[in-house]
Amino acid sequence: MGGGVNIKLTLCSLASGSKGNAIYVGVDKTKVLIDAGLSGRELLRRLKYIGVHGEDLDAIIVSHEHTDHVRGIQSLSRQSNLPICTNYPTLSHIKSLTNRINVREFTSGESFSIKDLLFQPFSVPHDAADPVGFIIRYKEIKIGIATDLGFATKLVIERLKKCDLLVLESNHDDEMLKLGPYPWQIKQRIRSRLGHLSNQQTVTLFKEIYHKDLKHIILFHISEMNNRPEKAHAGITRLLKGCKYHPIDISIAEQQRVGKTISIT
């Protein structure tokens, strides 16, 4: 890994859930945020917790325009003079962003670089303008991020193969959602092909993309109302007990606290 150079690529969930999402990714002198769904002040506080300052960041990369992914981009970009990287359809739907000067547009399906990190955005099925997941590459390291999607398309499955680290949505438990307090229309939206992955859908996707060199999986965007961390964890754990699967590190991304920092060399 890393072409023989002992440089760590680190990833950490700063927040995950319907109240706000953000992921930190860093290697050597390149540091970025994937989404910024908390207030700018709270994002800076959580970054400081893992030893990163706002002025250390090189960019905020936005997956789609929903508020729980973009709430803090205006203030954080302004405070730290950060470029915002997103595609044009997403940008055109972010009403909270009044200063659009420091924006770098990418096209879904086309790679772009932020210093030492290569990003490969790919389309995902979600009820947004042009939502994307990301493959992030550094030398021979490959990270896959897919956090808001209603089902796993062939494209999603293909892009997420052969990753060293996966960040996958495991949003809801089917039975909890069915019996829960949400209005019928919202339940239908969550369960739709433009909604969110259930625990079982995540397990099914994981079966397709698991390989023996996979080291870590972070279960992301777990609903506080319609899921439990132990339920999301249990499905993957049961699968890994099969004889053809090797143990991997499983982490749960949480809403109220910074997650585990994972390093890969």
XYZ file of C-alpha atoms in Angstrom:
265
model
C 0.000 0.000 0.000
C 1.024 3.608 -0.569
C 3.712 2.623 -3.123
C 6.125 1.729 -0.323
C 5.856 5.158 1.308
C 4.606 5.041 4.873
C 2.061 7.882 4.590
C -1.287 7.327 6.242
C -4.584 8.131 4.611
C -7.070 8.888 7.374
C -10.859 9.036 7.334
C -13.221 10.017 10.120
C -16.978 10.535 10.307
C -17.642 13.890 11.962
C -21.429 13.421 11.924
C -23.890 10.997 10.398
C -27.682 11.026 10.273
C -30.687 13.112 9.304
C -29.493 16.069 11.429
C -26.189 16.450 9.611
C -23.452 14.565 7.761
C -19.748 15.211 7.269
C -16.690 13.046 6.612
C -13.055 14.103 6.975
C -10.436 12.614 4.646
C -6.762 13.478 4.847
C -3.343 12.357 3.651
C -0.062 14.164 4.272
C -0.743 17.793 3.220
C -4.152 17.177 1.594
C -7.243 17.505 3.781
C -10.886 17.706 2.692
C -14.438 17.458 3.941
C -17.013 15.341 2.177
C -20.223 17.285 2.883
C -20.724 19.837 5.650
C -24.141 19.213 7.167
C -23.561 20.782 10.595
C -23.103 24.450 11.418
C -19.709 25.880 10.556
C -18.917 26.378 14.241
C -19.774 22.774 15.126
C -17.786 21.403 12.205
C -14.734 23.385 13.306
C -15.197 22.094 16.862
C -15.349 18.481 15.695
C -12.382 18.938 13.378
C -10.367 20.354 16.263
C -11.255 17.232 18.271
C -9.295 15.146 15.724
C -6.459 17.669 15.504
C -7.483 19.454 12.293
C -8.048 23.207 11.947
C -10.265 24.937 9.405
C -7.272 26.575 7.733
C -5.764 23.106 7.170
C -8.566 22.129 4.799
C -8.212 22.296 1.034
C -11.866 21.937 -0.025
C -15.429 20.958 0.840
C -16.757 18.357 -1.579
C -20.544 18.130 -1.780
C -22.440 14.949 -2.700
C -25.904 16.537 -3.052
C -27.927 19.546 -1.947
C -30.029 18.237 0.954
C -29.703 20.392 4.053
C -28.201 17.631 6.186
C -25.231 17.662 3.794
C -24.779 21.387 3.091
C -25.903 23.289 6.201
C -22.428 24.582 7.045
C -20.832 25.114 3.646
C -21.516 28.848 3.412
C -20.057 29.794 6.799
C -17.197 27.287 6.702
C -16.169 28.274 3.188
C -16.256 31.946 4.137
C -14.374 31.534 7.429
C -11.611 29.349 6.039
C -11.624 30.567 2.412
C -12.394 27.058 1.209
C -13.375 26.142 -2.338
C -16.610 24.180 -2.688
C -16.511 21.301 -5.160
C -19.796 20.012 -6.550
C -21.607 19.451 -9.841
C -23.689 22.151 -11.494
C -27.167 20.640 -10.856
C -26.355 20.348 -7.156
C -24.910 23.864 -7.015
C -27.998 25.334 -8.660
C -30.199 23.822 -5.929
C -28.180 25.034 -2.908
C -30.189 28.119 -2.033
C -28.215 28.836 1.143
C -25.021 29.459 -0.825
C -25.025 33.150 -1.714
C -21.303 33.465 -2.516
C -20.629 31.253 -5.533
C -17.287 32.728 -6.501
C -15.130 30.120 -4.762
C -16.790 27.115 -6.421
C -15.128 24.397 -8.439
C -17.543 22.368 -10.523
C -17.050 18.722 -11.380
C -19.032 16.463 -13.683
C -20.524 13.222 -12.396
C -18.553 10.339 -13.836
C -15.395 12.385 -14.452
C -12.385 12.286 -12.128
C -10.843 15.354 -10.503
C -7.987 15.925 -8.075
C -7.537 17.898 -4.895
C -3.751 17.960 -4.509
C -2.719 14.362 -3.705
C -6.227 12.855 -3.663
C -8.066 11.651 -6.769
C -11.872 11.752 -6.649
C -14.149 9.745 -8.910
C -17.781 10.843 -8.437
C -20.429 8.374 -9.586
C -24.195 8.750 -9.852
C -26.425 7.256 -7.169
C -30.248 6.952 -7.111
C -31.546 9.493 -4.589
C -34.191 12.233 -4.656
C -31.801 15.088 -5.382
C -30.687 16.998 -8.492
C -27.555 14.993 -9.365
C -26.463 13.023 -6.276
C -23.130 11.207 -6.263
C -21.050 8.783 -4.296
C -17.264 8.965 -4.371
C -14.280 6.774 -4.973
C -11.198 8.366 -3.406
C -7.761 7.169 -4.444
C -4.311 7.820 -3.057
C -1.564 5.780 -4.709
C -2.868 2.186 -4.392
C -5.416 2.958 -1.667
C -9.086 3.005 -2.665
C -11.965 4.295 -0.524
C -15.635 4.008 -1.497
C -18.348 6.300 -0.119
C -22.062 5.787 -0.798
C -24.212 7.362 1.896
C -27.595 8.327 0.353
C -29.150 5.953 -2.175
C -32.399 4.090 -2.633
C -30.886 0.966 -4.164
C -27.567 -0.302 -5.472
C -27.403 0.089 -9.238
C -24.960 -1.899 -11.363
C -22.842 1.251 -11.573
C -22.743 1.592 -7.774
C -21.741 -2.057 -7.359
C -19.026 -1.784 -9.980
C -17.542 1.406 -8.552
C -17.425 0.062 -4.977
C -15.527 -3.109 -5.807
C -11.965 -3.679 -4.534
C -12.001 -0.925 -1.899
C -9.748 -0.935 1.159
C -12.353 1.020 3.129
C -16.102 1.374 2.544
C -18.490 3.980 3.930
C -21.975 2.593 3.297
C -25.426 3.776 4.235
C -27.442 1.452 6.476
C -30.348 3.776 7.113
C -33.307 1.861 8.462
C -34.665 -1.410 9.754
C -37.669 -2.378 7.617
C -39.858 -3.395 10.546
C -38.994 -0.358 12.666
C -39.781 1.936 9.752
C -43.070 0.144 9.074
C -44.222 0.395 12.703
C -42.657 3.780 13.437
C -44.267 7.216 13.804
C -43.371 8.723 10.434
C -46.264 9.714 8.128
C -47.014 7.229 5.370
C -45.669 9.547 2.658
C -42.277 9.839 4.358
C -42.099 6.086 4.908
C -42.761 5.587 1.221
C -40.094 8.116 0.294
C -37.489 6.408 2.520
C -38.307 2.961 1.113
C -38.441 4.108 -2.503
C -35.756 3.586 -5.139
C -34.801 7.236 -4.612
C -34.726 6.984 -0.827
C -32.357 5.206 1.547
C -30.871 1.741 1.960
C -32.277 -0.577 4.610
C -30.019 -2.777 6.724
C -30.874 -5.766 4.544
C -30.177 -3.866 1.312
C -26.788 -2.878 2.721
C -25.983 -6.515 3.509
C -27.024 -7.494 -0.026
C -24.797 -4.775 -1.488
C -21.941 -5.804 0.789
C -22.134 -9.373 -0.526
C -21.556 -8.025 -4.030
C -18.522 -5.898 -3.202
C -16.803 -7.831 -0.430
C -13.285 -9.064 -1.217
C -10.533 -10.577 0.882
C -8.423 -7.401 1.040
C -11.230 -5.188 2.368
C -10.134 -3.914 5.778
C -12.822 -1.567 7.111
C -16.491 -0.730 6.721
C -18.225 2.260 8.300
C -22.021 2.000 8.506
C -23.373 5.485 7.860
C -26.590 7.527 7.976
C -28.249 5.255 10.549
C -31.703 6.595 11.410
C -32.167 7.534 15.054
C -35.906 6.872 14.722
C -36.073 3.833 12.436
C -32.938 1.875 13.237
C -30.508 0.881 15.961
C -26.712 0.661 15.616
C -26.774 -2.923 16.857
C -29.304 -3.885 14.175
C -27.180 -2.385 11.408
C -24.062 -4.029 12.836
C -25.715 -7.444 13.243
C -26.474 -8.003 9.564
C -22.870 -7.484 8.469
C -21.575 -9.503 11.438
C -23.794 -12.480 10.575
C -22.597 -12.388 6.996
C -18.934 -12.280 8.020
C -19.355 -15.455 10.067
C -19.579 -17.343 6.773
C -16.525 -19.434 5.930
C -15.638 -17.502 2.767
C -15.455 -14.134 4.552
C -12.484 -12.752 6.455
C -12.917 -10.578 9.572
C -12.921 -6.834 8.932
C -13.166 -3.784 11.165
C -16.791 -2.580 11.439
C -17.508 0.949 12.695
C -20.758 2.796 13.325
C -20.955 6.475 12.356
C -23.012 8.452 14.884
C -24.960 11.688 14.850
C -23.878 13.195 18.139
C -20.207 12.340 18.254
C -17.085 12.087 16.137
C -16.447 8.566 14.904
C -13.371 6.398 14.963
C -10.427 7.700 12.937
C -9.324 5.000 10.504
C -5.839 5.053 8.979
C -4.627 3.110 5.967
C -1.057 2.898 4.682
